[in-house]
Amino acid sequence: MPPVATPPPAQGEATAPEETTGRQRLKAGLWPPRISRAQLIVALLLFVLGLGLAIQVRSTSDNSALRGARQEDLVRILDELDDRTQRLEDEKARLESQRSELESSSDQAEEARKQTREKERQLGILAGTVAAEGPGITLTIADGAGAVESDMLLDAIQELRAAGAEAIQVNDVRVVADSYFSGGDGSIEIDGTKVTAPYVFKVIGKPEDLEPALNIPGGVVQTLEKEQATATVARSEKIVVDALRPAKRPDYAQSSSQ
């Protein structure tokens, strides 16, 4: 018999070698993946950003000083923040009122002198050169073990200032903005003057703000109690701060007003 001829492949039908070549091309196009330099930089930046956010969230959740606070303590802290905001709003309203008085006063020169005298009195209280009186608290720290350090007294001053204290006196020393504390182990000095226990803080300000500021969780009172010291706070409608500091004239600074 004559050999049977193999029919030619139908039109459009790929031969085996062509099919193998197409798969190889597809594989070569997909692997290894081609990543541009810009895509690599973006991916690296996203990774670093995500890592930083994760560390920050974890640090905040672990180290928050208020994580274990009671509900009433948190409410008290929020109230204190509201009070601070209100004080700032009141100060803004007072300054706007002064500006309006200056603008509308028939005798602006006299009104300016009046406000200047009032400002001088206020600055004298802040500088400790004049006595002051008003509502506030008395903080008494007893230290029988001699464990209270100067930085603990400084922390109390800072908490009181943050709560709106306007004038502070510790024993017989007036505490002002540039006061410094040094020493420890029962031998503490304020601005170079030695003070001994019991340390009596006379503080003028709003009692409803000052007392809670000292009793917040992890605050001044709890820190002193850990050192076997005791701290008592008493509110009063009249606190007298009469320790004075000498007025100092600057050696180099001069007024720039003409």
XYZ file of C-alpha atoms in Angstrom, residues 16 37 53 59 64 67 73 78 92 101 115 124 128 135 161 167 173 182 184 186:
20
model
C 3.536 21.740 19.787
C 13.070 51.861 41.846
C 2.848 54.080 64.146
C 4.243 53.053 73.829
C 0.030 56.270 79.875
C -4.268 54.105 82.233
C -9.933 61.072 88.874
C -11.033 67.029 82.681
C -8.718 87.295 76.698
C -11.732 101.296 77.116
C -4.002 100.702 83.420
C 5.060 93.488 91.340
C 7.616 89.140 94.419
C -8.077 83.005 98.308
C 1.736 77.093 88.705
C 1.732 84.005 94.261
C 10.998 82.624 100.886
C 19.026 72.892 95.526
C 18.464 67.471 99.750
C 16.870 67.664 105.003
